[in-house]
Coordinates of C-alpha atoms and ligand atoms in Angstrom, one line a residue:
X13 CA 1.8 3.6 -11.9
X14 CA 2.6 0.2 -13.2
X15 CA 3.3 -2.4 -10.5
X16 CA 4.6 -6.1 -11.7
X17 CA 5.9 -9.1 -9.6
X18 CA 9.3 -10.4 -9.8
X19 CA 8.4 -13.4 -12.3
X20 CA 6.4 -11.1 -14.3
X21 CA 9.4 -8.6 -14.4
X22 CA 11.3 -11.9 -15.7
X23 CA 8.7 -12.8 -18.3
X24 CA 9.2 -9.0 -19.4
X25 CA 13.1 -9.4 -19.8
X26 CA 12.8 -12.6 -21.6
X27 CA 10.5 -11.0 -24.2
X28 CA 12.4 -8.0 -24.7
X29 CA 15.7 -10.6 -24.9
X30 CA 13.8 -12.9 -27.5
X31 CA 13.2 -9.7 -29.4
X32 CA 16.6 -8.1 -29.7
X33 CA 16.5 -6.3 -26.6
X34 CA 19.5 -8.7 -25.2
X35 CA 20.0 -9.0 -21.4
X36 CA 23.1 -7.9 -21.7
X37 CA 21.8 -4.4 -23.0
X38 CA 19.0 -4.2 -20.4
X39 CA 21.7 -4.4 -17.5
X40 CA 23.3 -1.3 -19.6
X41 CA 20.0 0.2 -19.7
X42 CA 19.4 0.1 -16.0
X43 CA 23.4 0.7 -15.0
X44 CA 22.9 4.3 -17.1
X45 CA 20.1 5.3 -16.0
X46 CA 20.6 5.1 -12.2
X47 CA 24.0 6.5 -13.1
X48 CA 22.1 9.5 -14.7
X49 CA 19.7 9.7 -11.6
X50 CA 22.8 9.8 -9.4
X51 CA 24.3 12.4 -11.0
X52 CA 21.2 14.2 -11.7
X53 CA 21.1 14.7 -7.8
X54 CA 24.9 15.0 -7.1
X55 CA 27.5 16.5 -9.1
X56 CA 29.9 12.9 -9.0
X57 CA 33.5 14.8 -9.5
X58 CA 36.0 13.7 -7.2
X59 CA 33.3 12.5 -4.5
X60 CA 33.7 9.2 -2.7
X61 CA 31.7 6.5 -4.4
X62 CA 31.2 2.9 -2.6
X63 CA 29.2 0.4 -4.6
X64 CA 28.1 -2.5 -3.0
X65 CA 27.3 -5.4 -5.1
X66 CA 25.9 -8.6 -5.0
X67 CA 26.9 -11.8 -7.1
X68 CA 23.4 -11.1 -9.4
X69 CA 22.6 -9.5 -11.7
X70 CA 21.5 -6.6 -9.4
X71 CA 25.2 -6.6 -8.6
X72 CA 25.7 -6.3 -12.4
X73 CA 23.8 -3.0 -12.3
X74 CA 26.0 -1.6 -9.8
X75 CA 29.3 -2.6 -11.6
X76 CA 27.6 -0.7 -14.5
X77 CA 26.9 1.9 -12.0
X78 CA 30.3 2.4 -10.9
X79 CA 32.3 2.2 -14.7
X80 CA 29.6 5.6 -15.0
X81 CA 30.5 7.4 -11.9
X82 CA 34.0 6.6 -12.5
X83 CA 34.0 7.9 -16.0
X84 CA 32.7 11.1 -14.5
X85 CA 35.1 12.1 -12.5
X86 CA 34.4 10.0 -8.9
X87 CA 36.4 8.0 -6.9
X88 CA 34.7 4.5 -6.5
X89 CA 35.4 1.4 -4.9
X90 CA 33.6 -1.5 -5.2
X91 CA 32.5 -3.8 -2.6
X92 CA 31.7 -7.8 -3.6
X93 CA 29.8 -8.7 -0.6
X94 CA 29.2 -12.2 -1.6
X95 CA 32.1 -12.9 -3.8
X96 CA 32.8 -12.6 -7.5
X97 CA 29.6 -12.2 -9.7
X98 CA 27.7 -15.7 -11.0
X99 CA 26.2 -14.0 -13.7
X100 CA 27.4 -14.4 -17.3
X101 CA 26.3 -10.3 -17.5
X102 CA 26.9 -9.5 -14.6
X103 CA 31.1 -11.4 -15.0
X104 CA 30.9 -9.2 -18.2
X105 CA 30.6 -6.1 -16.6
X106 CA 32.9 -6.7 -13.3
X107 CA 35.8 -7.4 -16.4
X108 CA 35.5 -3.6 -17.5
X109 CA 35.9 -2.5 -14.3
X110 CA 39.3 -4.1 -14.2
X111 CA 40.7 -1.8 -16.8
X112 CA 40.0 1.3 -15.0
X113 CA 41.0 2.5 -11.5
X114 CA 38.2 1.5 -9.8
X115 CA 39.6 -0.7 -6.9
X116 CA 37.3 -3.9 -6.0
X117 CA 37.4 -4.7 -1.8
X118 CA 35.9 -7.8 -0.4
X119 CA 33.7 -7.2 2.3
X120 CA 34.5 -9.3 4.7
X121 CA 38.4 -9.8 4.1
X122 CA 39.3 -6.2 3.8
X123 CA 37.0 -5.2 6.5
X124 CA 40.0 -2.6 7.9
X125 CA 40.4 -0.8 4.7
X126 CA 36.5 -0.5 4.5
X127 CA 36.4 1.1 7.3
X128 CA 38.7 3.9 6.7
X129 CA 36.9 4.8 3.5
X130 CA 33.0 4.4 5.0
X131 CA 34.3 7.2 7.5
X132 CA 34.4 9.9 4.1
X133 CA 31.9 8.6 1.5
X134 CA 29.4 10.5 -0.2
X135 CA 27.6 8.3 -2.5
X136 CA 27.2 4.5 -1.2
X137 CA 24.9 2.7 -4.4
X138 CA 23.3 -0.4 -2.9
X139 CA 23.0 -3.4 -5.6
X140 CA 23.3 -6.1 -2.8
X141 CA 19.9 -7.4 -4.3
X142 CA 17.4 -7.0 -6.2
X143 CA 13.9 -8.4 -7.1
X144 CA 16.2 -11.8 -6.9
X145 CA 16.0 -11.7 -2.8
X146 CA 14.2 -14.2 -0.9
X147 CA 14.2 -15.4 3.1
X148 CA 16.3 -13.3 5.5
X149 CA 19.5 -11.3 4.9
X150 CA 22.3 -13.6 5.4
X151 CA 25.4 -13.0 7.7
X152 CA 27.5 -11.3 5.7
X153 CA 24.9 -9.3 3.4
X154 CA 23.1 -8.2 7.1
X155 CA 26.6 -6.8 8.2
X156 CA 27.1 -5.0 4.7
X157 CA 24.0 -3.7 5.2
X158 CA 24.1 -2.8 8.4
X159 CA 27.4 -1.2 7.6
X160 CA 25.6 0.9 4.6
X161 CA 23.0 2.2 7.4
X162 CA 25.5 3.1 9.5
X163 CA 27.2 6.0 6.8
X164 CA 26.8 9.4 6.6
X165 CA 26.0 9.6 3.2
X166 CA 23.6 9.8 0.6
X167 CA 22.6 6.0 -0.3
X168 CA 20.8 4.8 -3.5
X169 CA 19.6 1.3 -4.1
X170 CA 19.5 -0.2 -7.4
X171 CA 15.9 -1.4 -8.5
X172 CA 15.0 -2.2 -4.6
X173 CA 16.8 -1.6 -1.3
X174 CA 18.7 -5.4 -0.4
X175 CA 16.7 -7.0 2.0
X176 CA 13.3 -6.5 1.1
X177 CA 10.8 -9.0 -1.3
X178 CA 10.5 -8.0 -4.1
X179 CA 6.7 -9.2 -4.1
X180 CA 4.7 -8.8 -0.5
X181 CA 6.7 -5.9 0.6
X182 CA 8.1 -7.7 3.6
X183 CA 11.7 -6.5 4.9
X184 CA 14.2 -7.7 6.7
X185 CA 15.0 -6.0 9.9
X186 CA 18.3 -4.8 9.0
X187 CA 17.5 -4.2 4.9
X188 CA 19.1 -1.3 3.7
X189 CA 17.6 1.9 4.1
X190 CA 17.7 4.1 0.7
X191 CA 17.3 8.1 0.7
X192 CA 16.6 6.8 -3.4
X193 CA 15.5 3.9 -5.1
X194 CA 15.8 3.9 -8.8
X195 CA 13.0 1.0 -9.6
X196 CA 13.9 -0.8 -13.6
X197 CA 10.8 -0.1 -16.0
X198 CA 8.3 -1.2 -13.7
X199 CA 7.1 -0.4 -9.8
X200 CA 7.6 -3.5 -8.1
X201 CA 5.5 -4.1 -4.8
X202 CA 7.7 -3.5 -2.3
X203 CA 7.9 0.0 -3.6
X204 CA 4.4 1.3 -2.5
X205 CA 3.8 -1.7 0.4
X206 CA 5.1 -1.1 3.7
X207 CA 7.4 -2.2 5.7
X208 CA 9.4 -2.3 2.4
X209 CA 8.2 0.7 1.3
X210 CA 9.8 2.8 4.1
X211 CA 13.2 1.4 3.0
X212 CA 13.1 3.2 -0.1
X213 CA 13.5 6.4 0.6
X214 CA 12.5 8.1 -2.8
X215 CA 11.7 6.1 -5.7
X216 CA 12.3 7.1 -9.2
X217 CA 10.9 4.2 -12.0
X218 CA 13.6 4.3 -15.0
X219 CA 12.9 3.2 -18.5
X220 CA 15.4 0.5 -19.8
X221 CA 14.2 -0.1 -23.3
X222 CA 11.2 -2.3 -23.0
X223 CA 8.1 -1.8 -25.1
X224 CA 5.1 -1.9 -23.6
X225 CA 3.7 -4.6 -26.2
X226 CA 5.9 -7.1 -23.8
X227 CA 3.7 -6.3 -20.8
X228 CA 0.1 -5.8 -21.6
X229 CA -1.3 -8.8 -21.8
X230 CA 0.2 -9.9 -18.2
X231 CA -2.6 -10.2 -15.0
X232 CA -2.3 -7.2 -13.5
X233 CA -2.6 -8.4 -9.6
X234 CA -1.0 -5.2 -7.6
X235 CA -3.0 -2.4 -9.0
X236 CA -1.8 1.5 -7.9
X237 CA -5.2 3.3 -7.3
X238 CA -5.1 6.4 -9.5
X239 CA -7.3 9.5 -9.8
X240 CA -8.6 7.8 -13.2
X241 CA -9.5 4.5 -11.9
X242 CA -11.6 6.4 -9.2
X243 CA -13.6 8.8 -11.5
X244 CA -13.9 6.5 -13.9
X245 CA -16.0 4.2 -11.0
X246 CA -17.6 7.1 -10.2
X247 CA -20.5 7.7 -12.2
X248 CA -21.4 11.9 -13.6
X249 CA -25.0 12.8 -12.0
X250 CA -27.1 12.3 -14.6
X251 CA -29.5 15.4 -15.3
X252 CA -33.2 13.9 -14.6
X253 CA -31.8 12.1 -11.2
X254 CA -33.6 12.5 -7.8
X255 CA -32.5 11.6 -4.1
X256 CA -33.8 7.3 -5.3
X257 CA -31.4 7.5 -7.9
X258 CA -28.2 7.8 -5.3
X259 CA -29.2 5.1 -3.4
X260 CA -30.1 4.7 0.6
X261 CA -27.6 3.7 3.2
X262 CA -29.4 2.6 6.3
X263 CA -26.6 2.8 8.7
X264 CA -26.3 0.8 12.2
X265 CA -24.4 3.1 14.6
X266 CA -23.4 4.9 17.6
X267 CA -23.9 3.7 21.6
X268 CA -23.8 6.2 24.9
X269 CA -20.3 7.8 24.3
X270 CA -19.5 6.9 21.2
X271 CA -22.0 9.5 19.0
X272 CA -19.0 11.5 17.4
X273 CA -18.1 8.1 15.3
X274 CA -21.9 7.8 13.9
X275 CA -22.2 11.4 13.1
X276 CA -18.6 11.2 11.3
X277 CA -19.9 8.1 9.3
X278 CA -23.5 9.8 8.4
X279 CA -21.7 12.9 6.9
X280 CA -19.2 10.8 5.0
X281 CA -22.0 9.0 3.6
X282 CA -23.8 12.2 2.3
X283 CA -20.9 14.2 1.1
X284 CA -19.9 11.1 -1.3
X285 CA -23.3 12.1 -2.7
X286 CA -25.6 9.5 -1.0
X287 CA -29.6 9.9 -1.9
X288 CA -30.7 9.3 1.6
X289 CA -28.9 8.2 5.2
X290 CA -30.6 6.9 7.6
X291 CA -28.9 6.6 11.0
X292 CA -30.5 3.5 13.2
X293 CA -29.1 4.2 16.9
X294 CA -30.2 3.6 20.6
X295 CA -33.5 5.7 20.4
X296 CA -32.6 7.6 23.5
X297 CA -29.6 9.1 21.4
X298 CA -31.8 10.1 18.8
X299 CA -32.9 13.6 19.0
X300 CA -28.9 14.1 20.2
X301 CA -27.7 13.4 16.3
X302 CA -30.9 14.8 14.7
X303 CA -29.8 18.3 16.4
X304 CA -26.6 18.4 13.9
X305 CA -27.8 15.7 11.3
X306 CA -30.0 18.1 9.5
X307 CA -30.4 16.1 6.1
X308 CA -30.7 12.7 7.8
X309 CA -33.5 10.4 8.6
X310 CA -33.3 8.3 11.7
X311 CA -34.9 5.2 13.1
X312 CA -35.1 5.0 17.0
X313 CA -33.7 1.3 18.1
X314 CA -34.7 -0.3 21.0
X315 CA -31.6 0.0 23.3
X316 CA -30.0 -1.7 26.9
X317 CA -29.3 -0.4 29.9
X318 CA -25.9 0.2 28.7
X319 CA -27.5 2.7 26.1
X320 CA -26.4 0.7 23.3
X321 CA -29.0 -1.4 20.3
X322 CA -30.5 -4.1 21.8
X323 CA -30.4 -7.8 20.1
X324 CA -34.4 -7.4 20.1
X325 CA -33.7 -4.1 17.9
X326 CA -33.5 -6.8 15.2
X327 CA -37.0 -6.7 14.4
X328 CA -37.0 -3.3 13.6
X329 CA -33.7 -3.9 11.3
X330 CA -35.3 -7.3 9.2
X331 CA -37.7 -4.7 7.2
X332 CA -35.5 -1.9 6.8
X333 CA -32.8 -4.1 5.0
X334 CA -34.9 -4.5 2.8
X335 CA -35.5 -0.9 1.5
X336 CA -32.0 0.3 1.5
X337 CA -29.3 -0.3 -1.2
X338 CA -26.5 -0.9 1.3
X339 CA -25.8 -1.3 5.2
X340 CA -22.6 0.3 7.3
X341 CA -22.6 -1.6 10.5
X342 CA -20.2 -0.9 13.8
X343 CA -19.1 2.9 13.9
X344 CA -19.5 3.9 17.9
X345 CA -21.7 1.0 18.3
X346 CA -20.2 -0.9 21.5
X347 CA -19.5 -4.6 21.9
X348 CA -21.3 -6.8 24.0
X349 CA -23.8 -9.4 23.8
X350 CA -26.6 -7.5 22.3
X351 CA -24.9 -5.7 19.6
X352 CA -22.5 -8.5 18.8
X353 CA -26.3 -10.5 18.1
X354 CA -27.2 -7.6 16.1
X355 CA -24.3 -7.8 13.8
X356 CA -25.1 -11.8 13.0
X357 CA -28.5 -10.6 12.5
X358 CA -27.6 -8.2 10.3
X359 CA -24.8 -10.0 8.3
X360 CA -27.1 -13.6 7.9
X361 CA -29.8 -11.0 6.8
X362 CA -28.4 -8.1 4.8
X363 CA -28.9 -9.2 1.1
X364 CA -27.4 -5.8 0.1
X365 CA -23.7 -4.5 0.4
X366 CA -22.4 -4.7 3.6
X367 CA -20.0 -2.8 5.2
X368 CA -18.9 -4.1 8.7
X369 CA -16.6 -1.5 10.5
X370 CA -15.0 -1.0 14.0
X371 CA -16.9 -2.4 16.8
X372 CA -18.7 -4.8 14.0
X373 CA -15.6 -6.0 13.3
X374 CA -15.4 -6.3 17.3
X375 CA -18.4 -8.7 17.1
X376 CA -17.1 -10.6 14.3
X377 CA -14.3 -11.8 16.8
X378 CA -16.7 -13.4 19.0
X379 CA -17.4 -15.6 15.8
X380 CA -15.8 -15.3 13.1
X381 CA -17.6 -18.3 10.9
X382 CA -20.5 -16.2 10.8
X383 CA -18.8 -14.2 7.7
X384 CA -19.6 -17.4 5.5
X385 CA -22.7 -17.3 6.3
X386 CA -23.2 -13.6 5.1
X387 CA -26.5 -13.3 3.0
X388 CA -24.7 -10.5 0.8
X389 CA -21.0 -8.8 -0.3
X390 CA -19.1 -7.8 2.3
X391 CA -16.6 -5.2 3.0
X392 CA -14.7 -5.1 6.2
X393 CA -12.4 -1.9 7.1
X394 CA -10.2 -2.8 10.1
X395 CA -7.4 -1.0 11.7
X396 CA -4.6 -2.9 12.2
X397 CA -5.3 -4.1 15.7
X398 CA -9.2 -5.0 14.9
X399 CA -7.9 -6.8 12.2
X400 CA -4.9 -8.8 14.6
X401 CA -7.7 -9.3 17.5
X402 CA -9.4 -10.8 14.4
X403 CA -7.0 -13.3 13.2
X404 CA -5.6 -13.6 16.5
X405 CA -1.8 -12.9 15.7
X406 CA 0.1 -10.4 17.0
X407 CA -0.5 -6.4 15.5
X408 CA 3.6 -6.3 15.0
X409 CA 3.4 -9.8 13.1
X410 CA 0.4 -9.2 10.9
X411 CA 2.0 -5.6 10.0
X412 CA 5.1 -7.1 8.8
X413 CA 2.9 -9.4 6.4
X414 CA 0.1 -7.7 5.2
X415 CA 0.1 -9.2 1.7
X416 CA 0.3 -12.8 3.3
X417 CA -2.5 -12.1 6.0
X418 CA -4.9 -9.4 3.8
X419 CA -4.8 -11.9 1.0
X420 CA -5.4 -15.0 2.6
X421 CA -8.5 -13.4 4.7
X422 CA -10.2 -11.8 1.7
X423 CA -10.1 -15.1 -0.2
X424 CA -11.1 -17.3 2.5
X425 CA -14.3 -15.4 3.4
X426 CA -14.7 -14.4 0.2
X427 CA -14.8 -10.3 1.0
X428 CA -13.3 -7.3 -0.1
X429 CA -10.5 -6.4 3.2
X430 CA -9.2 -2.8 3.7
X431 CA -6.3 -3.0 5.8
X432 CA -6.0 0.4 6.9
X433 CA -2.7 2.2 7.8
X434 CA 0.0 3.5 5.7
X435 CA -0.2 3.3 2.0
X436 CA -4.0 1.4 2.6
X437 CA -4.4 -1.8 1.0
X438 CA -7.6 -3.0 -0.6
X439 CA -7.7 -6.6 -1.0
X440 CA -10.0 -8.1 -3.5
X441 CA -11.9 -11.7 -2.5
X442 CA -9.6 -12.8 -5.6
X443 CA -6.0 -12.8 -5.6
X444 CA -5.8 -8.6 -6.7
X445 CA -4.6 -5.9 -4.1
X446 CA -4.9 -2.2 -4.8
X447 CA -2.6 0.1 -3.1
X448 CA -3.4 3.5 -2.1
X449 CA -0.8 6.0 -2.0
X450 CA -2.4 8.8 -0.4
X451 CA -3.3 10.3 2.9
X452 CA -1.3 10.8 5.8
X453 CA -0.2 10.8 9.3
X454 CA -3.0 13.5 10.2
X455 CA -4.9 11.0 10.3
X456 CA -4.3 9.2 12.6
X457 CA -7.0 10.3 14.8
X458 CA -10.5 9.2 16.5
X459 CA -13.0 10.1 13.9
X460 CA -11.1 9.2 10.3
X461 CA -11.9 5.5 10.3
X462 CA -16.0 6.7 10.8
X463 CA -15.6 9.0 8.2
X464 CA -13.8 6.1 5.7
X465 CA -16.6 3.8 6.8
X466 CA -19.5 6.3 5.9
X467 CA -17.3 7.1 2.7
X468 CA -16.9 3.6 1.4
X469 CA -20.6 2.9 2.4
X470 CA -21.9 5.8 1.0
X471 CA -20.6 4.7 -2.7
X472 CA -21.9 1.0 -2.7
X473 CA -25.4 2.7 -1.4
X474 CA -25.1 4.5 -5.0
X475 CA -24.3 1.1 -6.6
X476 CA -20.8 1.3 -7.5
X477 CA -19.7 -2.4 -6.8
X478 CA -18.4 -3.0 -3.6
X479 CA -14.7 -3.9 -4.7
X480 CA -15.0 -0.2 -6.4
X481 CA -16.4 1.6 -3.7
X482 CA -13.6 0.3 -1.2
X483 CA -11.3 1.4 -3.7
X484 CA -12.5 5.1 -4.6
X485 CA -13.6 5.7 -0.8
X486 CA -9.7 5.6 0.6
X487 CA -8.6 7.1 -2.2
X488 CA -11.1 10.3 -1.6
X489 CA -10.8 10.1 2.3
X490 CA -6.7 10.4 1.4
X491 CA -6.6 12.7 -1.3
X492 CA -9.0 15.0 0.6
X493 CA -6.8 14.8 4.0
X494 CA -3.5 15.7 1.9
X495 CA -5.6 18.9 0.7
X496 CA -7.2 19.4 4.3
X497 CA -3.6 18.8 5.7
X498 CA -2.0 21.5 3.3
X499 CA -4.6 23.9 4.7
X500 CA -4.8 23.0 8.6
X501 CA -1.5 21.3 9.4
X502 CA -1.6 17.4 9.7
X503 CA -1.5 18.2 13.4
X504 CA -4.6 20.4 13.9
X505 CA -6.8 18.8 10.9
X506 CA -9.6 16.8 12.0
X507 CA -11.4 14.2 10.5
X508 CA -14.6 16.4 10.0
X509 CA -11.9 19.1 8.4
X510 CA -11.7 16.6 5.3
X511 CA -15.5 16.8 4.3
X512 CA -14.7 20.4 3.4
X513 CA -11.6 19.2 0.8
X514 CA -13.8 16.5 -0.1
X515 CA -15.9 19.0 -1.6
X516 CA -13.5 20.8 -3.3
X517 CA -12.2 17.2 -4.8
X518 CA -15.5 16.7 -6.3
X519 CA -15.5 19.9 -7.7
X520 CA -12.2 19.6 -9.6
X521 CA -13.1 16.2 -10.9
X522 CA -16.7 17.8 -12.0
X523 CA -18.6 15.2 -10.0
Ligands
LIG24 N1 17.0 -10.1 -15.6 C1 17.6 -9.1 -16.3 O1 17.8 -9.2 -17.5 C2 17.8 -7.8 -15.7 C3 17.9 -7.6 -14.4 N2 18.2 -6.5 -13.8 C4 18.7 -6.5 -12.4 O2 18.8 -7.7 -11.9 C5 18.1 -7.9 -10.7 C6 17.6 -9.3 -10.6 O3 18.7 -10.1 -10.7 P1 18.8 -11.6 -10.2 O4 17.6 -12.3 -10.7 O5 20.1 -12.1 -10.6 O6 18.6 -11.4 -8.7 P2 19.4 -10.5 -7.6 O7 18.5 -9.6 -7.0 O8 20.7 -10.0 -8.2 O9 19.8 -11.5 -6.5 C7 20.1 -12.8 -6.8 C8 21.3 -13.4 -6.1 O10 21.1 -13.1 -4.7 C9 21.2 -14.3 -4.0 N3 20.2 -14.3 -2.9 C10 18.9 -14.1 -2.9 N4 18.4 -14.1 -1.6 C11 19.5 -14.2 -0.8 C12 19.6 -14.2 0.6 N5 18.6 -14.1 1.4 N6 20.9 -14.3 1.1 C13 21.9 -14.5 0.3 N7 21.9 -14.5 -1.0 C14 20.7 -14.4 -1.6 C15 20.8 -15.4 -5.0 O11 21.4 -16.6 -4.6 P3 20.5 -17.9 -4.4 O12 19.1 -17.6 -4.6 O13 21.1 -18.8 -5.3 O14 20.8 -18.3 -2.9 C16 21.4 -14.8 -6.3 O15 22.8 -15.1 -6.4 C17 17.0 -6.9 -10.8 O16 16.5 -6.5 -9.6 C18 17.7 -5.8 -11.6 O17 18.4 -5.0 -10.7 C19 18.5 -5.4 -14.7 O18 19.9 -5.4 -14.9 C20 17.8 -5.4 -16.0 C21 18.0 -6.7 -16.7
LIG25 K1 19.6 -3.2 -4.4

């Protein structure tokens, strides 16, 4: 799915105006086709029709909206919540309405009337704003807002629910929330980013005339991950290969208590078709994992008393690096002093991928600097609360701006950063984000970040680039949980459920 930012979606509009697609036509375009969308979902004869609109050009869309619905057959009202329109189109189109029975009520001075008619609407179209809104909703847009959220009824917002940015997926607190939004030609951020994207309720992208010849050649910086862009980075086994052509992970995990989290990042590893794993762990907890991990290879690290690695344990990593085509760090691992040394060591030292997850990312907090100092790629896979203990903000704060926070982290340490949660968000070390779409809530359990890790780790051990691997790992690890939840239930499907749907993922995409 295409995704553009608001200036690009300008750029777009002021090609297709330069070559006879006039703006005029475009706000037609849209109007109609969210009209049709409407109506393709509710039959619009004699039901109760609010439109609220905005003095943009979003608000044009609505008045648009409402000339449609009005023509067939419903009773609308329209609802200026910040005055008359400013727009030359947008003035155009509220001067049909004017014609036709359709009466006009200002929000705030015919509050009473509003009232009345918000207890017995059906339809309520929200073209407040659109990919034009910036800041916070202002008084009289957060009470029209609010007053939307408050109605029974079925509410669609024109090309993005009002309150939300266009751009970094941020929302206001109080920003409409749609059961539909009908996005104009293109996805916009907000649509697949959260917090915006829970705003939108469904979203349907409508074509309004624009030739793809006036987008193509604009940077694509919000990519969609698709089925396409995964197989495609994923390379067919070629015929003559052997266990050395898929590459060897040597992978840092597990501590007294923690085993589940190594073996769940070993077996994500394998069944992403990794040559050879080999699990380094505290030696005592070796013969533990070599009971179920039947096709790995281990090597025994000197542990502490707490039964996790010891720093001294670095010895035996130094040579090991060396051999192996990529490093997973962190899964079960613990966090003190001696594994937090073991993580430097291994970050200053690993001229291969690296791939720092959970209690490596733990480490990482005690000093952060060390990242620049990292002798290879990195990848890091946080949670949401590794990644605030990280940055030292508040979980609540960084989840309201992921774009603002992922970006500015992957850039300054020069890293790829998934930011793990819903709708997964892979940010590239330059400006690009990819979005991942699926998954869901059943996995949010101990157990599915390992098996990401081992997934993600697994693919840069086979040399797909880092950036890729990130990309096609959360992409499989959700894909194969919406299967594995279709078959279990997301509420009895475990993380180790997924390696089974995994397969069958691999098998339909003949890999
Ligand atoms: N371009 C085209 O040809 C086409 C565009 N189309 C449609 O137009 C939409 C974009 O239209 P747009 O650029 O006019 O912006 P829009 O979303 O209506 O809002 C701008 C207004 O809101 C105001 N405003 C902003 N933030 C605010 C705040 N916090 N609190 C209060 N006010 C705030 C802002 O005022 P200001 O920034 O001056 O304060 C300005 O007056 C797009 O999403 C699509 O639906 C389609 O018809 C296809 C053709
Ligand atoms: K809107």
């Amino acid at each position: 799915m295409r995704i553009v930012t608001s200036s690009q979606m300008k750029q777009i509009e002021q090609r297709a105006d330069q070559n006879g697609l006039f703006y005029y036509d475009m706000m037609e375009n849209a109007g109609t086709a969210a009209a049709n969308s409407i109506m393709s979902k509710i039959s619009p004869r004699d039901k109760r029709v609010l439109v609220y609109a905005g003095k943009g050009n979003n608000g044009g869309d609505g008045f648009v909206v409402a000339r449609l619905l009005f023509q067939a057959g419903a009773k609308v009202k329209v609802v200026l919540v910040d005055g008359e329109p400013v727009t030359e189109d947008a003035a155009a189109n509220f001067d049909l309405l004017h014609d036709l029975e359709i009466g006009v009520l200002d929000f705030l001075n015919d509050e009473p009337q509003l009232q009345v008619l918000l207890r017995d609407v059906d339809i309520i179209v929200d073209a407040i704003y659109g990919t034009g809104f910036h800041g916070a909703l202002r008084k009289t847009a957060r009470l029209a807002a609010r007053s939307i959220n408050g109605a029974i009824a079925a509410v669609f917002s024109l090309d993005l629910p009002s309150g939300v940015n266009s751009d970094n997926g941020e929302s206001d607190k109080d920003a409409v929330q749609a059961d539909f939004t009908i996005a104009f030609d293109s996805l916009k951020p907000a649509h697949l980013i959260y917090p915006a994207a829970g705003r939108c309720g469904a979203v349907e992208c409508a074509e309004i005339g624009i030739v793809p010849q006036w987008r193509t050649d604009l940077p694509r910086t919000f990519l969609h991950i698709t089925p396409e862009m995964v197989m495609e980075a994923i390379p067919e086994r070629p015929v003559d290969s052997h266990k050395g052509t898929f590459g060897k992970l040597l992978n840092i995990s597990s501590s007294l208590g923690m085993t589940g989290a190594a073996k769940l990042s070993v077996l994500g590893a394998q069944r992403v078709g990794t040559g050879l794993v080999t699990l380094a762990a505290p030696r005592s907890l070796i013969s533990l994992h070599a009971a179920s991990l039947t096709e790995a290879v281990f090597l025994p690290l000197i542990e502490n008393e707490a039964g996790t690695v010891a720093r001294t344990a670095a010895v035996q990593l130094g040579p090991k690096l060396e051999q192996s085509s990529a490093c997973l760090i962190g899964c079960g691992l613990s966090n003190n002093d001696d594994t937090a040394a073991v993580v430097e060591f291994v970050v200053k030292n690993a001229k291969c991928p690296l791939l720092i997850d959970a209690d490596g990312i733990n480490a990482l907090g005690r000093n952060i600097d060390i990242l620049s100092e990292a002798a290879g790629p990195v990848v890091l896979t946080p949670h949401p609360a590794e990644l605030a203990r990280l940055l030292n903000v508040e979980t609540e704060d960084l989840l309201a701006h992921r774009v603002k926070y992922g970006r500015a982290f992957a850039q300054k340490y020069n890293l790829t950063l998934v930011f793990k949660g819903a709708h997964t968000l892979v940010f590239a070390p330059d400006e690009r984000v990819f979005i991942n779409t699926t998954g869901n809530n059943g996995l949010a359990k101990g157990g599915s970040g390992d098996l990401l890790a081992g997934m993600i780790a697994g693919l840069m051990a086979q040399g797909i680039p880092p950036l890729q691997s990130a990309m096609c790992g959360v992409w499989l690890h959700g894909a194969a949980a919406d299967r594995c939840a279709d078959r279990l239930s997301k509420t009895a499907m475990l993380p180790s459920d997924i390696l089974t749907d995994l397969c069958g993922l691999f098998r339909e995409y003949n890999r």
